[in-house]
Coordinates of C-alpha atoms in Angstrom, one line a residue:
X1 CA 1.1 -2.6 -49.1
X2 CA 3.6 -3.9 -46.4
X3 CA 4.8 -7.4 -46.3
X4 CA 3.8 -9.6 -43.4
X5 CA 6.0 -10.7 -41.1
X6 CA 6.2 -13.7 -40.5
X7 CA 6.1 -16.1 -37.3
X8 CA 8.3 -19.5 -36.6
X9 CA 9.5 -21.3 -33.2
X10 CA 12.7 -21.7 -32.1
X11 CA 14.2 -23.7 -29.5
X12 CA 15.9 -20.5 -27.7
X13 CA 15.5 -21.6 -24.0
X14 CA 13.4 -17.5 -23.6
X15 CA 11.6 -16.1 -20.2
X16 CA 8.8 -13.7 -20.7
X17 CA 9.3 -12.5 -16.8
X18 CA 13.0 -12.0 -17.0
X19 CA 12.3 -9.1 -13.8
X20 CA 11.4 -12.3 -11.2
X21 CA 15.7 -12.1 -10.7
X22 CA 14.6 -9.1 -8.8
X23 CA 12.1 -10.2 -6.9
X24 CA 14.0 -13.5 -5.7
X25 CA 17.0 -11.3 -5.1
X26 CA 15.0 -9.3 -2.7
X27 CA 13.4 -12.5 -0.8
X28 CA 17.2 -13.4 -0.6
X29 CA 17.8 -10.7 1.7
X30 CA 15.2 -11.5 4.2
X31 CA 14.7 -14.6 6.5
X32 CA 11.5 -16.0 5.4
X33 CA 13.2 -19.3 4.2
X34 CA 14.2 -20.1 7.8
X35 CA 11.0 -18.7 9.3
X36 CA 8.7 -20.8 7.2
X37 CA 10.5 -23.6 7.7
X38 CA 10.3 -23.6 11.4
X39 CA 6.4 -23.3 11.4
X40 CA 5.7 -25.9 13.9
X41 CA 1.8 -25.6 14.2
X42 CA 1.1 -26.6 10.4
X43 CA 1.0 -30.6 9.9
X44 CA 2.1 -31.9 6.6
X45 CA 3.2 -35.1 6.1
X46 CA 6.0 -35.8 3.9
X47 CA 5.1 -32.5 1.9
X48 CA 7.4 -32.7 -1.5
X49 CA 7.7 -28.8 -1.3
X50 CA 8.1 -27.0 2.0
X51 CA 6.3 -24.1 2.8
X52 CA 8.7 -21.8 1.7
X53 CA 8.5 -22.7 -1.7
X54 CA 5.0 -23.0 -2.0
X55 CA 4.8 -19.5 -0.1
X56 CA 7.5 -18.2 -2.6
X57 CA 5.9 -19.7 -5.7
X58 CA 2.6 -18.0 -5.1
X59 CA 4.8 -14.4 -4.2
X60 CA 6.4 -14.8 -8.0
X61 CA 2.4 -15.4 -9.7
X62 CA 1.5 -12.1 -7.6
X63 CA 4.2 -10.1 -8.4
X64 CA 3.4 -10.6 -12.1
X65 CA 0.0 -9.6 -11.9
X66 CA -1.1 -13.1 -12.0
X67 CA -2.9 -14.0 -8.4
X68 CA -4.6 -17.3 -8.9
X69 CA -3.8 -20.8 -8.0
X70 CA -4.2 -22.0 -11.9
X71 CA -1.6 -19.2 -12.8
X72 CA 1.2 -21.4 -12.0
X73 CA 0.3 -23.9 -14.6
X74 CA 2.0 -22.1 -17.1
X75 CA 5.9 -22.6 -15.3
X76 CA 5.3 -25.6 -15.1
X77 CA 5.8 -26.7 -18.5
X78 CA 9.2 -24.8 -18.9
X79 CA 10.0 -24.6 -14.8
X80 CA 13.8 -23.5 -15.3
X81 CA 13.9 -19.8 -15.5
X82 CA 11.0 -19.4 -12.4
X83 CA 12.7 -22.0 -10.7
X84 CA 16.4 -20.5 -10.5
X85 CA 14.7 -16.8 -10.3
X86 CA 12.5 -17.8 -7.0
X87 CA 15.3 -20.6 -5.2
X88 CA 13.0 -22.7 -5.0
X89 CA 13.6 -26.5 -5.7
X90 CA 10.8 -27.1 -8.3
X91 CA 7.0 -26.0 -9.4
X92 CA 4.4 -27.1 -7.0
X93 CA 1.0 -27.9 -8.8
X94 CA -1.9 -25.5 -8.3
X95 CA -3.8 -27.9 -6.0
X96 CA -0.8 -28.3 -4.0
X97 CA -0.5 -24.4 -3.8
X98 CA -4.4 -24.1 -2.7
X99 CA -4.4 -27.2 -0.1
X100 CA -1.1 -25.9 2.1
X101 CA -1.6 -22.1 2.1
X102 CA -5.3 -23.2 3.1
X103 CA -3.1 -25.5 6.1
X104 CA -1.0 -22.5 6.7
X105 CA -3.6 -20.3 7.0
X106 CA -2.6 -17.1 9.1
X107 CA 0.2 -19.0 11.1
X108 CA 2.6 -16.6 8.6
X109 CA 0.9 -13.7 8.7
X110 CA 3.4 -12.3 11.8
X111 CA 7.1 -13.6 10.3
X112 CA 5.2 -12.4 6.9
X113 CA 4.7 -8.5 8.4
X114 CA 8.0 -8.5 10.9
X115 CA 10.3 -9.2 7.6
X116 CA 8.4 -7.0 5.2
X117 CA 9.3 -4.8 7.7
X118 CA 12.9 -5.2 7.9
X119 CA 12.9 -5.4 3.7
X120 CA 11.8 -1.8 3.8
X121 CA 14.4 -0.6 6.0
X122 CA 17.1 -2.3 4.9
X123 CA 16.2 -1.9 1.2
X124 CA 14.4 0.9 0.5
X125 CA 15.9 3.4 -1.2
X126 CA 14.5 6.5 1.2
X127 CA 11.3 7.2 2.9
X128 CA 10.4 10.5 2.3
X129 CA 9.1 12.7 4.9
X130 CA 6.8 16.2 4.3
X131 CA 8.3 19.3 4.7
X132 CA 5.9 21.6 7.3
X133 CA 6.5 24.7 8.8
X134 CA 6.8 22.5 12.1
X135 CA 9.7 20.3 10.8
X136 CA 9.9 17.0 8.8
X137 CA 7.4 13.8 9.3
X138 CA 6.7 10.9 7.9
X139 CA 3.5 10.4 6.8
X140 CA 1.3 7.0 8.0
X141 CA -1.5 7.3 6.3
X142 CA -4.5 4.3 7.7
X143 CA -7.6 3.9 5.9
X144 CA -10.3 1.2 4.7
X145 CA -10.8 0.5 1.4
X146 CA -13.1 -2.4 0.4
X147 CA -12.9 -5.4 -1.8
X148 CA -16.1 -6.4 -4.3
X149 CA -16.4 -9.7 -3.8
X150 CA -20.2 -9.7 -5.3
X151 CA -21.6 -12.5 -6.3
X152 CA -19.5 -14.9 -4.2
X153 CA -20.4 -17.4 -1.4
X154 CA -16.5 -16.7 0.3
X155 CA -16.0 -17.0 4.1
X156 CA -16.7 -12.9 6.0
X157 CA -18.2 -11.6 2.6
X158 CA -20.9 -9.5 3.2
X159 CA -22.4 -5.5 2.9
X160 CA -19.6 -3.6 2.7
X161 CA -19.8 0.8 3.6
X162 CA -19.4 1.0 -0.7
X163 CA -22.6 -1.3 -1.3
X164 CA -21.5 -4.3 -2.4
X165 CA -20.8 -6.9 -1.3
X166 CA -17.1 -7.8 -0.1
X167 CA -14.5 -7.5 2.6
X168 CA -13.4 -4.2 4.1
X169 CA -9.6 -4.5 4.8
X170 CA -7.0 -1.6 6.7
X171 CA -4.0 -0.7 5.3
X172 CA -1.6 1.6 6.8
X173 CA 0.9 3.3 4.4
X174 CA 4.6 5.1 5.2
X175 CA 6.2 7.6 3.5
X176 CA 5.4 10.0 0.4
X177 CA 6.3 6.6 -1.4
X178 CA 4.0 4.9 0.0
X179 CA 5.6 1.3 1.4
X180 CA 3.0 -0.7 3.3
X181 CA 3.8 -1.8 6.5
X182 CA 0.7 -3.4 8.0
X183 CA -2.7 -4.6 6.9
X184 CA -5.6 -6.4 8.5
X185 CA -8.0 -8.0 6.3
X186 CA -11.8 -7.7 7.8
X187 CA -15.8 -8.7 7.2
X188 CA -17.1 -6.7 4.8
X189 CA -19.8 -5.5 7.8
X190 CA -17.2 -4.9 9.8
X191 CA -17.2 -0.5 11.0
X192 CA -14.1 0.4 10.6
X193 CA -13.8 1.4 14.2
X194 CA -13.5 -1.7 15.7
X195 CA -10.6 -2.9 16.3
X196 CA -8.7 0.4 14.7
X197 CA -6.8 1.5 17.9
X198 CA -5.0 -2.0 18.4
X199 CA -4.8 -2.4 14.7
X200 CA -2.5 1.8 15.2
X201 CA -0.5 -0.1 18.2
X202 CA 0.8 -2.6 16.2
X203 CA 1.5 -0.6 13.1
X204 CA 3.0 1.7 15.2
X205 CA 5.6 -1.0 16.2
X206 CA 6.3 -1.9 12.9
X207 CA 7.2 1.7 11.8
X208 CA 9.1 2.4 14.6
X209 CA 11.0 -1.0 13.7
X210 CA 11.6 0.6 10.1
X211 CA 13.0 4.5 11.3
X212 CA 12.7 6.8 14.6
X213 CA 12.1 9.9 12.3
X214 CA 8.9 11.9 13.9
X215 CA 5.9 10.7 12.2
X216 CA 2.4 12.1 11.3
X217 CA -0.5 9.6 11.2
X218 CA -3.9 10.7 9.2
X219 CA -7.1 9.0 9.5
X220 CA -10.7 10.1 8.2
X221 CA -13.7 10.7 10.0
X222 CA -14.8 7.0 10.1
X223 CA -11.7 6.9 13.0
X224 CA -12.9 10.2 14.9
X225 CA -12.6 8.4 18.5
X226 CA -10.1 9.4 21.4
X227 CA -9.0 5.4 21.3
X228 CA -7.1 6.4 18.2
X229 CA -4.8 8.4 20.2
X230 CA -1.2 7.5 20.2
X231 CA 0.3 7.4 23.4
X232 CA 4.1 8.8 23.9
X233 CA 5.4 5.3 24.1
X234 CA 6.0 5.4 20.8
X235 CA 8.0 8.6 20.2
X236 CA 7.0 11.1 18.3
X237 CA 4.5 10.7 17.1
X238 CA 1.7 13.4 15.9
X239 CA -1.9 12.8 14.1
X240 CA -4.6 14.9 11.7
X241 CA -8.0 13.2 12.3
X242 CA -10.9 14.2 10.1
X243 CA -13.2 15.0 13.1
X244 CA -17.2 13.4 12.9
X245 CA -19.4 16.1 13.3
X246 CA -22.5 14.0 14.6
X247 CA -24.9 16.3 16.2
X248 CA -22.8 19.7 16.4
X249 CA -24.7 22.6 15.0
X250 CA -23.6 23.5 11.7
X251 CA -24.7 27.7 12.4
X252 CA -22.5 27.6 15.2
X253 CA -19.7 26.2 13.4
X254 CA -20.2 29.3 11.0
X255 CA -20.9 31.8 14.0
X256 CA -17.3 30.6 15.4
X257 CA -15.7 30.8 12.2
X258 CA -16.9 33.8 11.6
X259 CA -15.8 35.5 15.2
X260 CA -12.3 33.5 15.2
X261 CA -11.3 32.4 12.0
X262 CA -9.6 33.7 8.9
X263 CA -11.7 34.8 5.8
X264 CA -10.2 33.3 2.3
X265 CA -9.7 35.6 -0.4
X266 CA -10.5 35.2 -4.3
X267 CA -13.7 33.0 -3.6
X268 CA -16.4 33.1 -5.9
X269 CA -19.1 35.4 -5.8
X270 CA -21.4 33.8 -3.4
X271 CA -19.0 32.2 -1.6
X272 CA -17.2 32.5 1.6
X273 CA -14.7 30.5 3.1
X274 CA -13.2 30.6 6.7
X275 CA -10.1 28.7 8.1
X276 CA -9.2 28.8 11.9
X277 CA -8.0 26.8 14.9
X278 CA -9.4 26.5 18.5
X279 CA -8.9 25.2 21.9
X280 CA -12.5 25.4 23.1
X281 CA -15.6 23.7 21.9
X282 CA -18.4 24.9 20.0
X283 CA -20.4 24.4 23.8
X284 CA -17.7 25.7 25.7
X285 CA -15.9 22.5 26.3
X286 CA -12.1 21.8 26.4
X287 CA -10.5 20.2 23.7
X288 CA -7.6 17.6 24.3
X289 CA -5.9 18.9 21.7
X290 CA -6.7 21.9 19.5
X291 CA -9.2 21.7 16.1
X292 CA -8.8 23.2 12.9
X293 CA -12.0 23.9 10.9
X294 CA -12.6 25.1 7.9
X295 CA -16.3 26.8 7.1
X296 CA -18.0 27.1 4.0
X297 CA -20.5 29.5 3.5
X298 CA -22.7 29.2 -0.3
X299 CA -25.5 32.3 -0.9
X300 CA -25.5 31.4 -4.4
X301 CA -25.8 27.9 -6.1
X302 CA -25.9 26.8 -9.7
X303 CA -26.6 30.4 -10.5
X304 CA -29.3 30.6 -8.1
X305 CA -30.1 32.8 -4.9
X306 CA -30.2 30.4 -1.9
X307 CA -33.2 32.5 0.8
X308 CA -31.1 30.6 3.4
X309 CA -27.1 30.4 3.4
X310 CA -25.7 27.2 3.1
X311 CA -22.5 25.6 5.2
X312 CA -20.3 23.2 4.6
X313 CA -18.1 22.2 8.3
X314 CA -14.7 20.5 8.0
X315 CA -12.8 19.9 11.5
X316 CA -9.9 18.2 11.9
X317 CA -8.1 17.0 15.5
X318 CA -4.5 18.2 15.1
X319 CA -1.5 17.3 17.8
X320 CA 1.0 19.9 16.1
X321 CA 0.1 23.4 17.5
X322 CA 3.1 24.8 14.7
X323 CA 0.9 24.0 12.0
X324 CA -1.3 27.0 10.7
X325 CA -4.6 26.4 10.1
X326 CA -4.2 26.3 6.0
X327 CA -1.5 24.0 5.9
X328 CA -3.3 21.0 8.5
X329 CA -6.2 21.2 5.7
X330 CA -3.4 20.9 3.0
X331 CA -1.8 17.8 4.7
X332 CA -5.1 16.0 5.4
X333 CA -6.0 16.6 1.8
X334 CA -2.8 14.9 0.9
X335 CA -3.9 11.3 2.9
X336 CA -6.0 11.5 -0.3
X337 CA -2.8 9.9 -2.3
X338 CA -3.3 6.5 -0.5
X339 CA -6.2 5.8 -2.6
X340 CA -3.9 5.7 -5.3
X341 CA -2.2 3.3 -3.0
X342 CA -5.0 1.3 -2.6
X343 CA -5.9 1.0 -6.9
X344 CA -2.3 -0.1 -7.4
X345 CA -3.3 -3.3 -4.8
X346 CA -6.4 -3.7 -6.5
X347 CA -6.2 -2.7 -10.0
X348 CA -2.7 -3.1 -11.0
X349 CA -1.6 -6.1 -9.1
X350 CA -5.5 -7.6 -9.1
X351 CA -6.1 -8.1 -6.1
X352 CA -9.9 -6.9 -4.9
X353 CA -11.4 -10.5 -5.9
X354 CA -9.7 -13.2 -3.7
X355 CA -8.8 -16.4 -4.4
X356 CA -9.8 -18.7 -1.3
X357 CA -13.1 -19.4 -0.4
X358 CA -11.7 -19.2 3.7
X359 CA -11.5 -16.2 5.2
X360 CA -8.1 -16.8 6.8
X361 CA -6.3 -18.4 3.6
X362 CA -7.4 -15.4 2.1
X363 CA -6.2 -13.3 4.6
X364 CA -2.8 -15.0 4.3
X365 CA -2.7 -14.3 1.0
X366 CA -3.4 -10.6 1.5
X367 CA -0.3 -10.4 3.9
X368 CA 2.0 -12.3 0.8
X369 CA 0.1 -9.5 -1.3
X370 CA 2.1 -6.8 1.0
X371 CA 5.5 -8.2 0.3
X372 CA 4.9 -8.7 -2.9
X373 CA 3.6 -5.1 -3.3
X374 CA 6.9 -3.2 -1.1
X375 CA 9.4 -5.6 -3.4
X376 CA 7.7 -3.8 -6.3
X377 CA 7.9 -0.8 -4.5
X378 CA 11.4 -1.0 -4.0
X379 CA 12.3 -2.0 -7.2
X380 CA 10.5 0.8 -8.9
X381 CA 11.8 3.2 -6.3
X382 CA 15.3 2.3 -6.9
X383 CA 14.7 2.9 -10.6
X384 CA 13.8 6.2 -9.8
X385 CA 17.1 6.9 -8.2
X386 CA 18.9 7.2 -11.6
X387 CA 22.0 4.8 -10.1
X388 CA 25.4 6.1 -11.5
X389 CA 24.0 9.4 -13.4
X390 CA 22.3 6.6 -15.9
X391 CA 18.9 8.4 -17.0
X392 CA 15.6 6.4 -17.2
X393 CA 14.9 5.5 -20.7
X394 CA 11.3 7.3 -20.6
X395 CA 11.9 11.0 -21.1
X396 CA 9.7 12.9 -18.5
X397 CA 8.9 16.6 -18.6
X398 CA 9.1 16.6 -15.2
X399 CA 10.9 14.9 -12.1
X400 CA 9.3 11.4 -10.8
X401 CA 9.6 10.7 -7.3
X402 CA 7.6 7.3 -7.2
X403 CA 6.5 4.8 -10.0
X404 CA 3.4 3.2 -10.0
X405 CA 3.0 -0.7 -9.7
X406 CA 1.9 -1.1 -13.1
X407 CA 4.7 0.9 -14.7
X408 CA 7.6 -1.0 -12.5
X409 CA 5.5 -4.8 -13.9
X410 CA 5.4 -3.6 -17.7
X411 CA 8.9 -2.0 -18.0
X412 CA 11.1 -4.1 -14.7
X413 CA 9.2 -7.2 -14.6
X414 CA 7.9 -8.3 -18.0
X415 CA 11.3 -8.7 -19.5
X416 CA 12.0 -11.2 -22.0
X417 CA 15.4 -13.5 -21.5
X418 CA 17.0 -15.8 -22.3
X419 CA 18.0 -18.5 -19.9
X420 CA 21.5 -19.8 -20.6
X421 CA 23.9 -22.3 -18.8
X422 CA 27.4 -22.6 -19.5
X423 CA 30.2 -23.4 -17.6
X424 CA 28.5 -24.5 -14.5
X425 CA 26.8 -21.3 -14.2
X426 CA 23.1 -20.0 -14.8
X427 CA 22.9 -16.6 -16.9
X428 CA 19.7 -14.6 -18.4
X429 CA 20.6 -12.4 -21.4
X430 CA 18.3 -9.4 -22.4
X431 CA 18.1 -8.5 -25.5
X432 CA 19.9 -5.4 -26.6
X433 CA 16.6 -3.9 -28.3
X434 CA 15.0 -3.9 -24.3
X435 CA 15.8 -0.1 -23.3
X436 CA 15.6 -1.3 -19.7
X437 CA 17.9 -4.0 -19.2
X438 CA 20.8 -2.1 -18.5
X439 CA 18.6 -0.4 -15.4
X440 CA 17.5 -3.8 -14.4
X441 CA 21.1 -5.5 -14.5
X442 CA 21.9 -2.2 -11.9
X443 CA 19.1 -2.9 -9.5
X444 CA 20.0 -6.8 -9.5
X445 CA 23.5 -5.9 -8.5
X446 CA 22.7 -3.7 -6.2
X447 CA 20.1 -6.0 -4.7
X448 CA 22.5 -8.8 -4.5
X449 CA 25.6 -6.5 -3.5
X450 CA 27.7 -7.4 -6.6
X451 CA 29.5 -5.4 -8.8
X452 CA 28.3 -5.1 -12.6

């Protein structure tokens, strides 16, 4: 039988979040300090914090998982480390916290998305384009996912397209990496139609703030409208929608397919499958731009002998006239990774219940949500980059190109430290058991443009 160990206090000055250096390194290198500052239509009188620390204090308690007012009780007690890791002046209550970001409302949400912007491109690592047979783009993938906010009395909840009852924000996503660059936060009643194509415009000035690389935008079939479109002012710029069948006629879908398209081999006994592109209509009309489709045919299901085929009709809009028929299906069944995108938000940084009873504190806090999510981001990207030939400390059987949120807050940001001052300086020591503070001490440097 093993002896116990044993458990006694010390008066070591420790940090359980020792990664926050990170994350106040990277709010360094934008202006949101001066921009805060200067908001002019938020009254506060004789505030003991300004809004930049409260807005900063509330980015640290997301970035550790930890999004609730009451979560910054705990600094409090012991304010040094979060104080010197955010710049910020001192640890506002949580009441304090709730009554200004209620004041400030969506008054940030613009300086909030125009510097999360320019953190990406002056930060981030690399945006990663796909490879087609057409040439390189960057993917922007656009898509609703919706909050459960059940159970909840909370400004613009209500029936969302998943059942329950919530909010149905839009986020838009660049790169295989997956950096967000804009997000609207919405009813939960809300289609997600309305308001999509100004909601593209705008992202679309972000991205092309960010890089002038050619990009491809992918929407579903809940975004199948003309208004989605993106004009040539832009640059560029190419799109896969999921079309919305409606009323079309499945048969003649499979009629078409069968006269025009491309039979799939190794199916099933069965089952048949058809690929193909056209320029014309299923009535004879013409197509703004060509539509791939893709046609399932099913003689046989769960073993049994259908007396009528079955069909299946996928059609997608496509800009590229390059792309074969194959590889469009192939890249819209990629847009499929932003749901991962969207569980990171949710699940790892817990985010789907909000905080504020008012719709637009709570969509302030969605927009502090996004910066808090690309710093992550571009910490566990620059991880990934294996800086000076130094290998992560995780063996891998294969090669990682992006690191999930919850990975980058378990091994980047919840690092114990120790908090030490000597000769008129501020330090935080890792421990030499920690297999990831010589990779953090990298990223810090190279975040703060110092040498080792």
């Amino acid at each position: 039988m093993r002896k116990p160990i044993s458990i006694k206090s010390s008066m070591e000055n420790l940090a359980s979040h020792g990664g926050l250096i990170n994350i106040g390194a990277l709010i360094e290198a934008t202006q949101l300090r001066e921009r805060l500052d200067r908001l002019t239509n938020v009254r506060c009188t004789e505030p003991d914090f300004s809004h930049s620390e409260i807005i900063f204090s509330m980015l640290g308690l997301i970035s550790i998982g930890k999004p609730d007012y009451d979560a910054i009780e705990i600094f409090r007690s012991k304010p040094d480390f979060f104080t010197k890791a955010m710049g910020i002046s001192g640890v506002p209550s949580s009441p304090t916290i709730r009554q200004r970001l209620d004041l400030i409302g969506q008054a940030a949400e613009k300086d909030l998305k125009e510097e999360s912007a320019a953190l990406v491109k002056s930060t981030a690592p690399s945006i990663t384009p796909l490879d087609t047979s057409a040439g390189k783009f960057i993917p922007l993938d656009i898509d609703v996912s919706p909050f459960d906010n059940s159970k909840t009395k909370k400004e613009g909840v209500s029936r969302t397209c998943k059942g329950c009852d919530g909010y149905a924000p839009i986020f838009a996503y660049l790169g295989t990496e997956g950096y967000l660059v804009n997000l609207e936060l919405r009813e939960g009643s809300q289609h997600c139609q309305k308001g999509t194509p100004e909601f593209i415009d705008g992202t679309l000035r972000y991205v092309r703030q960010i890089t002038d690389q050619p990009v491809l935008m992918r929407l579903d079939s809940g975004n199948d409208s003309r208004d989605n479109f993106p004009d040539q002012t832009f640059g560029n710029v190419q799109f896969i929608i999921k079309r919305n069948l409606r009323r079309e006629s499945l048969d003649d879908w499979a009629e078409l397919a069968k006269k025009t398209g491309t039979r799939q081999p190794g199916c099933r006994p069965g089952k048949s499958v058809w690929t193909g592109r056209t320029n014309v209509g299923i009535k004879g009309q013409r197509l703004p731009f060509p539509i791939v489709f893709e046609v399932t045919e099913r003689t046989v299901k769960k073993g049994q002998q259908l007396l009528f085929p079955e069909y299946q009709v996928d059609t997608y809009w496509c800009s590229i006239e390059k792309l074969d028929a194959d590889e469009v299906i192939g890249l819209y069944h990629d847009h499929g990774t932003s749901e991962q995108f969207h569980a990171e938000l949710k699940s790892d940084m817990g985010l789907e219940r909000l905080p504020s009873g008012r719709f637009s504190t709570n969509s302030l806090f969605l927009h502090l949500a996004m910066l808090a999510y690309n710093m992550l981001r571009i910490i566990g990207q620059l991880s990934v980059e294996q800086m000076d030939g130094t290998p992560l400390p995780v063996n891998r059987q294969k090669k990682v190109t992006r690191r999930r949120i919850r990975t980058v807050m378990q091994d980047l940001i919840y690092m114990a430290g120790r908090l030490i001052h000597t000769g008129r300086r501020w330090f935080v020591s890792f421990g030499q058991m920690n297999p990831f503070a010589q990779l953090a001490e990298k990223i810090y440097c190279r975040l703060c443009g110092s040498p080792s």
